[in-house]
Amino acid sequence: MATWAYLGLQDSASPLMEQLIFFHDHIMTVLVLIVTFVGYIMSTLFFNSFINRYMLENQPIEVIWTSIPAVILIFIALPSLQLLYLLDEVNSPSLTLKTIGHQWYWSYEYSDFLHLEFDSYMTPTNELSDSSFRLLDVDNRTVLPMNTQIRVLISAADVIHSWTVPSLGVKADAIPGRLNQTSFLVSRPGLFYGQCSEICGANHSFMPIVIESVSINSFLNWISLSTEE
């Protein structure tokens, strides 16, 4: 999760987020090179005493400064399109999680396992333990197995919400009457925090998301205990 002094992206916990970080670094490298080059050209104009009063056009230069930006845009667009298709693709999911946004909490359903469902509310400040995070912890965490392809079906019961977990590279709108789909694979165990990212009313800031990534055996044990209850 991000802390108060965190200036960059959160550490990735999924292959999709790794690719998003790589693409961000790729774009930033291109931007730094462009800004450095343009800054150098602009600075030389202040000290250049050579002029040509009769030069009205120079077609080779115009071809160069038209073609080079086109090549740069292609250099950016190709990995962008590849990443866009990766984010939209759902490959044979092993587990389906249904997520419904409410004002102001999330409800989850594991329809693959005997109709297991629960609501997830933010933990009030007066009930937090010393190791909990204010405005981020919930009473019922969403437990998911690591190294497993997860499909999430997202909708809403009242207004538009957005189910977002930055470290997993996941952000999908929860729209009433519409079913959105996204998928991800959690590559390591841990707790991954998210929040609703669409202004949905007075308590928009108080409906966090907590993904608890565990081993497959621990997940199956949790499922068996939860269904017994």
PDB file of C-alpha atoms in Angstrom:
ATOM      1  CA  MET A   1       0.000   0.000   0.000  1.00  0.00           C
ATOM      2  CA  ALA A   2       1.039   3.621  -0.408  1.00  0.00           C
ATOM      3  CA  THR A   3       2.322   5.524   2.640  1.00  0.00           C
ATOM      4  CA  TRP A   4       2.418   9.282   3.279  1.00  0.00           C
ATOM      5  CA  ALA A   5       5.918   9.607   1.742  1.00  0.00           C
ATOM      6  CA  TYR A   6       5.272   7.385  -1.272  1.00  0.00           C
ATOM      7  CA  LEU A   7       5.771   9.340  -4.498  1.00  0.00           C
ATOM      8  CA  GLY A   8       5.770   6.533  -7.084  1.00  0.00           C
ATOM      9  CA  LEU A   9       3.434   3.729  -8.039  1.00  0.00           C
ATOM     10  CA  GLN A  10       2.671   0.999  -5.528  1.00  0.00           C
ATOM     11  CA  ASP A  11       4.745  -2.175  -5.702  1.00  0.00           C
ATOM     12  CA  SER A  12       3.150  -4.580  -8.134  1.00  0.00           C
ATOM     13  CA  ALA A  13       1.418  -7.718  -6.908  1.00  0.00           C
ATOM     14  CA  SER A  14       0.252  -8.994 -10.300  1.00  0.00           C
ATOM     15  CA  PRO A  15       1.739  -9.425 -13.791  1.00  0.00           C
ATOM     16  CA  LEU A  16      -0.644  -6.774 -15.137  1.00  0.00           C
ATOM     17  CA  MET A  17       0.607  -4.171 -12.685  1.00  0.00           C
ATOM     18  CA  GLU A  18       4.201  -5.061 -13.580  1.00  0.00           C
ATOM     19  CA  GLN A  19       3.444  -4.337 -17.226  1.00  0.00           C
ATOM     20  CA  LEU A  20       1.723  -1.067 -16.298  1.00  0.00           C
ATOM     21  CA  ILE A  21       4.814   0.025 -14.348  1.00  0.00           C
ATOM     22  CA  PHE A  22       7.094  -0.943 -17.243  1.00  0.00           C
ATOM     23  CA  PHE A  23       4.915   1.077 -19.634  1.00  0.00           C
ATOM     24  CA  HIS A  24       4.973   4.058 -17.264  1.00  0.00           C
ATOM     25  CA  ASP A  25       8.790   3.926 -17.129  1.00  0.00           C
ATOM     26  CA  HIS A  26       8.910   3.586 -20.926  1.00  0.00           C
ATOM     27  CA  ILE A  27       6.771   6.714 -21.404  1.00  0.00           C
ATOM     28  CA  MET A  28       8.739   8.685 -18.812  1.00  0.00           C
ATOM     29  CA  THR A  29      12.017   7.842 -20.555  1.00  0.00           C
ATOM     30  CA  VAL A  30      10.651   9.133 -23.862  1.00  0.00           C
ATOM     31  CA  LEU A  31       9.305  12.301 -22.206  1.00  0.00           C
ATOM     32  CA  VAL A  32      12.601  13.048 -20.451  1.00  0.00           C
ATOM     33  CA  LEU A  33      14.519  12.695 -23.720  1.00  0.00           C
ATOM     34  CA  ILE A  34      12.065  14.974 -25.561  1.00  0.00           C
ATOM     35  CA  VAL A  35      12.060  17.650 -22.855  1.00  0.00           C
ATOM     36  CA  THR A  36      15.862  17.561 -22.634  1.00  0.00           C
ATOM     37  CA  PHE A  37      16.256  17.918 -26.407  1.00  0.00           C
ATOM     38  CA  VAL A  38      13.676  20.723 -26.745  1.00  0.00           C
ATOM     39  CA  GLY A  39      15.164  22.528 -23.731  1.00  0.00           C
ATOM     40  CA  TYR A  40      18.616  22.330 -25.293  1.00  0.00           C
ATOM     41  CA  ILE A  41      17.348  23.740 -28.607  1.00  0.00           C
ATOM     42  CA  MET A  42      15.513  26.576 -26.847  1.00  0.00           C
ATOM     43  CA  SER A  43      18.548  27.463 -24.735  1.00  0.00           C
ATOM     44  CA  THR A  44      20.802  27.647 -27.788  1.00  0.00           C
ATOM     45  CA  LEU A  45      18.459  30.214 -29.375  1.00  0.00           C
ATOM     46  CA  PHE A  46      19.477  32.754 -26.737  1.00  0.00           C
ATOM     47  CA  PHE A  47      23.162  32.465 -27.635  1.00  0.00           C
ATOM     48  CA  ASN A  48      22.966  31.864 -31.392  1.00  0.00           C
ATOM     49  CA  SER A  49      23.999  34.939 -33.386  1.00  0.00           C
ATOM     50  CA  PHE A  50      23.630  33.347 -36.836  1.00  0.00           C
ATOM     51  CA  ILE A  51      20.633  34.524 -38.865  1.00  0.00           C
ATOM     52  CA  ASN A  52      19.407  34.170 -42.444  1.00  0.00           C
ATOM     53  CA  ARG A  53      16.924  36.838 -43.476  1.00  0.00           C
ATOM     54  CA  TYR A  54      16.142  35.161 -46.802  1.00  0.00           C
ATOM     55  CA  MET A  55      15.436  31.576 -45.688  1.00  0.00           C
ATOM     56  CA  LEU A  56      11.653  31.229 -45.850  1.00  0.00           C
ATOM     57  CA  GLU A  57      11.396  27.434 -45.828  1.00  0.00           C
ATOM     58  CA  ASN A  58      13.503  24.328 -45.514  1.00  0.00           C
ATOM     59  CA  GLN A  59      11.686  21.201 -46.649  1.00  0.00           C
ATOM     60  CA  PRO A  60      14.245  18.637 -45.370  1.00  0.00           C
ATOM     61  CA  ILE A  61      13.967  20.085 -41.855  1.00  0.00           C
ATOM     62  CA  GLU A  62      10.151  20.080 -42.085  1.00  0.00           C
ATOM     63  CA  VAL A  63      10.172  16.422 -43.155  1.00  0.00           C
ATOM     64  CA  ILE A  64      12.454  15.565 -40.245  1.00  0.00           C
ATOM     65  CA  TRP A  65      10.414  17.329 -37.571  1.00  0.00           C
ATOM     66  CA  THR A  66       7.241  15.742 -38.913  1.00  0.00           C
ATOM     67  CA  SER A  67       8.525  12.193 -39.283  1.00  0.00           C
ATOM     68  CA  ILE A  68      10.403  11.961 -35.968  1.00  0.00           C
ATOM     69  CA  PRO A  69       7.293  12.694 -33.810  1.00  0.00           C
ATOM     70  CA  ALA A  70       5.359  10.147 -35.886  1.00  0.00           C
ATOM     71  CA  VAL A  71       7.993   7.506 -35.152  1.00  0.00           C
ATOM     72  CA  ILE A  72       7.930   8.423 -31.456  1.00  0.00           C
ATOM     73  CA  LEU A  73       4.132   8.062 -31.351  1.00  0.00           C
ATOM     74  CA  ILE A  74       4.363   4.612 -32.955  1.00  0.00           C
ATOM     75  CA  PHE A  75       7.066   3.703 -30.433  1.00  0.00           C
ATOM     76  CA  ILE A  76       4.587   4.611 -27.661  1.00  0.00           C
ATOM     77  CA  ALA A  77       1.412   3.227 -29.274  1.00  0.00           C
ATOM     78  CA  LEU A  78       2.598  -0.348 -29.878  1.00  0.00           C
ATOM     79  CA  PRO A  79       3.229  -1.307 -26.212  1.00  0.00           C
ATOM     80  CA  SER A  80       0.128   0.679 -25.244  1.00  0.00           C
ATOM     81  CA  LEU A  81      -2.118  -1.398 -27.526  1.00  0.00           C
ATOM     82  CA  GLN A  82      -0.516  -4.625 -26.324  1.00  0.00           C
ATOM     83  CA  LEU A  83      -1.145  -3.658 -22.703  1.00  0.00           C
ATOM     84  CA  LEU A  84      -4.719  -2.621 -23.484  1.00  0.00           C
ATOM     85  CA  TYR A  85      -5.527  -6.075 -24.861  1.00  0.00           C
ATOM     86  CA  LEU A  86      -3.821  -7.763 -21.902  1.00  0.00           C
ATOM     87  CA  LEU A  87      -5.964  -5.780 -19.461  1.00  0.00           C
ATOM     88  CA  ASP A  88      -9.203  -6.708 -21.238  1.00  0.00           C
ATOM     89  CA  GLU A  89      -8.498 -10.391 -21.747  1.00  0.00           C
ATOM     90  CA  VAL A  90      -9.954 -13.040 -19.435  1.00  0.00           C
ATOM     91  CA  ASN A  91      -8.177 -16.378 -19.870  1.00  0.00           C
ATOM     92  CA  SER A  92      -9.957 -19.456 -18.479  1.00  0.00           C
ATOM     93  CA  PRO A  93     -10.480 -18.200 -14.911  1.00  0.00           C
ATOM     94  CA  SER A  94     -10.160 -20.733 -12.091  1.00  0.00           C
ATOM     95  CA  LEU A  95     -12.304 -18.682  -9.717  1.00  0.00           C
ATOM     96  CA  THR A  96     -15.124 -16.178 -10.190  1.00  0.00           C
ATOM     97  CA  LEU A  97     -15.807 -13.455  -7.635  1.00  0.00           C
ATOM     98  CA  LYS A  98     -18.981 -11.379  -7.835  1.00  0.00           C
ATOM     99  CA  THR A  99     -18.697  -7.865  -6.437  1.00  0.00           C
ATOM    100  CA  ILE A 100     -21.612  -5.492  -5.866  1.00  0.00           C
ATOM    101  CA  GLY A 101     -21.191  -1.893  -4.750  1.00  0.00           C
ATOM    102  CA  HIS A 102     -23.653  -0.353  -2.301  1.00  0.00           C
ATOM    103  CA  GLN A 103     -23.915   2.960  -0.515  1.00  0.00           C
ATOM    104  CA  TRP A 104     -21.508   2.559   1.220  1.00  0.00           C
ATOM    105  CA  TYR A 105     -20.044  -0.942   1.372  1.00  0.00           C
ATOM    106  CA  TRP A 106     -19.148  -3.854  -0.887  1.00  0.00           C
ATOM    107  CA  SER A 107     -20.802  -7.252  -1.005  1.00  0.00           C
ATOM    108  CA  TYR A 108     -19.032 -10.334  -2.382  1.00  0.00           C
ATOM    109  CA  GLU A 109     -20.243 -13.679  -3.632  1.00  0.00           C
ATOM    110  CA  TYR A 110     -18.214 -16.812  -4.348  1.00  0.00           C
ATOM    111  CA  SER A 111     -20.740 -18.506  -6.607  1.00  0.00           C
ATOM    112  CA  ASP A 112     -18.338 -21.386  -7.368  1.00  0.00           C
ATOM    113  CA  PHE A 113     -18.570 -22.555  -3.725  1.00  0.00           C
ATOM    114  CA  LEU A 114     -22.088 -23.328  -2.552  1.00  0.00           C
ATOM    115  CA  HIS A 115     -23.331 -19.744  -2.565  1.00  0.00           C
ATOM    116  CA  LEU A 116     -20.875 -18.164  -0.145  1.00  0.00           C
ATOM    117  CA  GLU A 117     -21.513 -14.438   0.214  1.00  0.00           C
ATOM    118  CA  PHE A 118     -20.852 -11.655   2.717  1.00  0.00           C
ATOM    119  CA  ASP A 119     -20.791  -7.868   3.116  1.00  0.00           C
ATOM    120  CA  SER A 120     -17.593  -5.932   3.685  1.00  0.00           C
ATOM    121  CA  TYR A 121     -17.834  -2.714   5.730  1.00  0.00           C
ATOM    122  CA  MET A 122     -15.072  -0.350   6.764  1.00  0.00           C
ATOM    123  CA  THR A 123     -13.848  -0.991  10.309  1.00  0.00           C
ATOM    124  CA  PRO A 124     -14.824   1.960  12.548  1.00  0.00           C
ATOM    125  CA  THR A 125     -11.981   3.914  14.109  1.00  0.00           C
ATOM    126  CA  ASN A 126     -12.934   2.915  17.664  1.00  0.00           C
ATOM    127  CA  GLU A 127     -12.703  -0.787  16.729  1.00  0.00           C
ATOM    128  CA  LEU A 128      -9.302  -0.688  15.036  1.00  0.00           C
ATOM    129  CA  SER A 129      -6.442  -2.737  16.429  1.00  0.00           C
ATOM    130  CA  ASP A 130      -2.902  -1.393  16.720  1.00  0.00           C
ATOM    131  CA  SER A 131      -1.910  -3.093  13.447  1.00  0.00           C
ATOM    132  CA  SER A 132      -4.916  -1.875  11.444  1.00  0.00           C
ATOM    133  CA  PHE A 133      -5.043   1.025   9.008  1.00  0.00           C
ATOM    134  CA  ARG A 134      -7.606   3.773   9.489  1.00  0.00           C
ATOM    135  CA  LEU A 135     -10.105   4.148   6.598  1.00  0.00           C
ATOM    136  CA  LEU A 136      -8.578   1.111   4.846  1.00  0.00           C
ATOM    137  CA  ASP A 137      -9.371  -1.970   6.941  1.00  0.00           C
ATOM    138  CA  VAL A 138     -12.653  -3.873   6.701  1.00  0.00           C
ATOM    139  CA  ASP A 139     -14.542  -6.310   8.900  1.00  0.00           C
ATOM    140  CA  ASN A 140     -14.613  -9.068   6.225  1.00  0.00           C
ATOM    141  CA  ARG A 141     -11.610  -9.325   3.935  1.00  0.00           C
ATOM    142  CA  THR A 142     -11.886 -10.763   0.442  1.00  0.00           C
ATOM    143  CA  VAL A 143      -9.769 -13.921   0.552  1.00  0.00           C
ATOM    144  CA  LEU A 144      -8.333 -15.071  -2.790  1.00  0.00           C
ATOM    145  CA  PRO A 145      -5.769 -17.745  -3.720  1.00  0.00           C
ATOM    146  CA  MET A 146      -2.427 -16.607  -5.097  1.00  0.00           C
ATOM    147  CA  ASN A 147      -1.086 -17.709  -8.501  1.00  0.00           C
ATOM    148  CA  THR A 148      -4.654 -18.338  -9.648  1.00  0.00           C
ATOM    149  CA  GLN A 149      -6.484 -16.606 -12.473  1.00  0.00           C
ATOM    150  CA  ILE A 150      -9.347 -14.681 -10.868  1.00  0.00           C
ATOM    151  CA  ARG A 151     -12.343 -13.281 -12.741  1.00  0.00           C
ATOM    152  CA  VAL A 152     -14.286 -10.487 -11.049  1.00  0.00           C
ATOM    153  CA  LEU A 153     -17.854  -9.662 -12.102  1.00  0.00           C
ATOM    154  CA  ILE A 154     -18.686  -6.156 -10.935  1.00  0.00           C
ATOM    155  CA  SER A 155     -22.005  -4.343 -10.630  1.00  0.00           C
ATOM    156  CA  ALA A 156     -23.795  -1.916  -8.305  1.00  0.00           C
ATOM    157  CA  ALA A 157     -27.112  -1.848  -6.496  1.00  0.00           C
ATOM    158  CA  ASP A 158     -27.746   1.907  -6.368  1.00  0.00           C
ATOM    159  CA  VAL A 159     -25.273   4.396  -7.914  1.00  0.00           C
ATOM    160  CA  ILE A 160     -22.017   4.144  -9.863  1.00  0.00           C
ATOM    161  CA  HIS A 161     -19.047   2.895  -7.840  1.00  0.00           C
ATOM    162  CA  SER A 162     -15.569   1.794  -8.928  1.00  0.00           C
ATOM    163  CA  TRP A 163     -13.782  -1.311  -7.624  1.00  0.00           C
ATOM    164  CA  THR A 164     -10.089  -0.449  -7.523  1.00  0.00           C
ATOM    165  CA  VAL A 165      -6.980  -2.168  -6.147  1.00  0.00           C
ATOM    166  CA  PRO A 166      -3.893  -0.217  -7.337  1.00  0.00           C
ATOM    167  CA  SER A 167      -1.225  -2.810  -6.502  1.00  0.00           C
ATOM    168  CA  LEU A 168      -3.067  -5.374  -8.647  1.00  0.00           C
ATOM    169  CA  GLY A 169      -3.587  -2.985 -11.554  1.00  0.00           C
ATOM    170  CA  VAL A 170      -7.362  -3.405 -11.317  1.00  0.00           C
ATOM    171  CA  LYS A 171      -9.970  -0.664 -11.754  1.00  0.00           C
ATOM    172  CA  ALA A 172     -13.494  -1.355 -13.025  1.00  0.00           C
ATOM    173  CA  ASP A 173     -16.670   0.691 -12.752  1.00  0.00           C
ATOM    174  CA  ALA A 174     -19.610  -0.814 -10.861  1.00  0.00           C
ATOM    175  CA  ILE A 175     -22.681   0.407 -12.767  1.00  0.00           C
ATOM    176  CA  PRO A 176     -26.290  -0.403 -11.800  1.00  0.00           C
ATOM    177  CA  GLY A 177     -27.937  -2.702 -14.332  1.00  0.00           C
ATOM    178  CA  ARG A 178     -24.637  -3.525 -16.017  1.00  0.00           C
ATOM    179  CA  LEU A 179     -22.151  -6.332 -15.424  1.00  0.00           C
ATOM    180  CA  ASN A 180     -18.487  -5.413 -15.912  1.00  0.00           C
ATOM    181  CA  GLN A 181     -15.717  -7.988 -15.983  1.00  0.00           C
ATOM    182  CA  THR A 182     -12.043  -7.900 -15.191  1.00  0.00           C
ATOM    183  CA  SER A 183      -9.414 -10.467 -14.275  1.00  0.00           C
ATOM    184  CA  PHE A 184      -6.075 -10.631 -12.506  1.00  0.00           C
ATOM    185  CA  LEU A 185      -3.580 -13.016 -10.948  1.00  0.00           C
ATOM    186  CA  VAL A 186      -2.096 -12.271  -7.527  1.00  0.00           C
ATOM    187  CA  SER A 187       1.573 -13.201  -7.671  1.00  0.00           C
ATOM    188  CA  ARG A 188       2.419 -13.075  -3.953  1.00  0.00           C
ATOM    189  CA  PRO A 189       0.712 -13.442  -0.579  1.00  0.00           C
ATOM    190  CA  GLY A 190      -0.271 -10.428   1.460  1.00  0.00           C
ATOM    191  CA  LEU A 191      -2.895  -7.772   2.066  1.00  0.00           C
ATOM    192  CA  PHE A 192      -3.709  -5.414  -0.798  1.00  0.00           C
ATOM    193  CA  TYR A 193      -5.791  -2.328  -0.170  1.00  0.00           C
ATOM    194  CA  GLY A 194      -8.090  -0.398  -2.456  1.00  0.00           C
ATOM    195  CA  GLN A 195     -10.933   2.091  -2.325  1.00  0.00           C
ATOM    196  CA  CYS A 196     -13.964   3.112  -4.322  1.00  0.00           C
ATOM    197  CA  SER A 197     -12.668   5.401  -7.077  1.00  0.00           C
ATOM    198  CA  GLU A 198     -15.942   6.919  -8.259  1.00  0.00           C
ATOM    199  CA  ILE A 199     -17.636   9.624  -6.196  1.00  0.00           C
ATOM    200  CA  CYS A 200     -20.774   7.848  -5.013  1.00  0.00           C
ATOM    201  CA  GLY A 201     -22.187  10.025  -2.261  1.00  0.00           C
ATOM    202  CA  ALA A 202     -21.549  11.311   1.249  1.00  0.00           C
ATOM    203  CA  ASN A 203     -19.630   8.240   2.471  1.00  0.00           C
ATOM    204  CA  HIS A 204     -17.662   7.635  -0.721  1.00  0.00           C
ATOM    205  CA  SER A 205     -14.389   7.779   1.242  1.00  0.00           C
ATOM    206  CA  PHE A 206     -15.519   5.075   3.656  1.00  0.00           C
ATOM    207  CA  MET A 207     -15.931   1.950   1.517  1.00  0.00           C
ATOM    208  CA  PRO A 208     -12.447   0.400   1.267  1.00  0.00           C
ATOM    209  CA  ILE A 209     -11.418  -2.897  -0.337  1.00  0.00           C
ATOM    210  CA  VAL A 210      -9.033  -5.423   1.216  1.00  0.00           C
ATOM    211  CA  ILE A 211      -7.777  -8.412  -0.755  1.00  0.00           C
ATOM    212  CA  GLU A 212      -6.106 -11.117   1.342  1.00  0.00           C
ATOM    213  CA  SER A 213      -3.937 -13.308  -0.865  1.00  0.00           C
ATOM    214  CA  VAL A 214      -3.221 -16.750   0.590  1.00  0.00           C
ATOM    215  CA  SER A 215      -2.052 -20.147  -0.601  1.00  0.00           C
ATOM    216  CA  ILE A 216      -4.534 -22.414  -2.357  1.00  0.00           C
ATOM    217  CA  ASN A 217      -4.682 -24.804   0.630  1.00  0.00           C
ATOM    218  CA  SER A 218      -5.379 -21.938   3.041  1.00  0.00           C
ATOM    219  CA  PHE A 219      -8.058 -20.619   0.694  1.00  0.00           C
ATOM    220  CA  LEU A 220      -9.800 -24.010   0.513  1.00  0.00           C
ATOM    221  CA  ASN A 221      -9.673 -24.282   4.303  1.00  0.00           C
ATOM    222  CA  TRP A 222     -11.232 -20.816   4.591  1.00  0.00           C
ATOM    223  CA  ILE A 223     -13.942 -21.791   2.106  1.00  0.00           C
ATOM    224  CA  SER A 224     -14.785 -24.977   3.997  1.00  0.00           C
ATOM    225  CA  LEU A 225     -14.979 -23.146   7.343  1.00  0.00           C
ATOM    226  CA  SER A 226     -17.060 -20.303   5.869  1.00  0.00           C
ATOM    227  CA  THR A 227     -19.581 -22.634   4.213  1.00  0.00           C
ATOM    228  CA  GLU A 228     -19.987 -24.612   7.447  1.00  0.00           C
ATOM    229  CA  GLU A 229     -20.925 -21.421   9.260  1.00  0.00           C
TER     230      GLU A 229
END
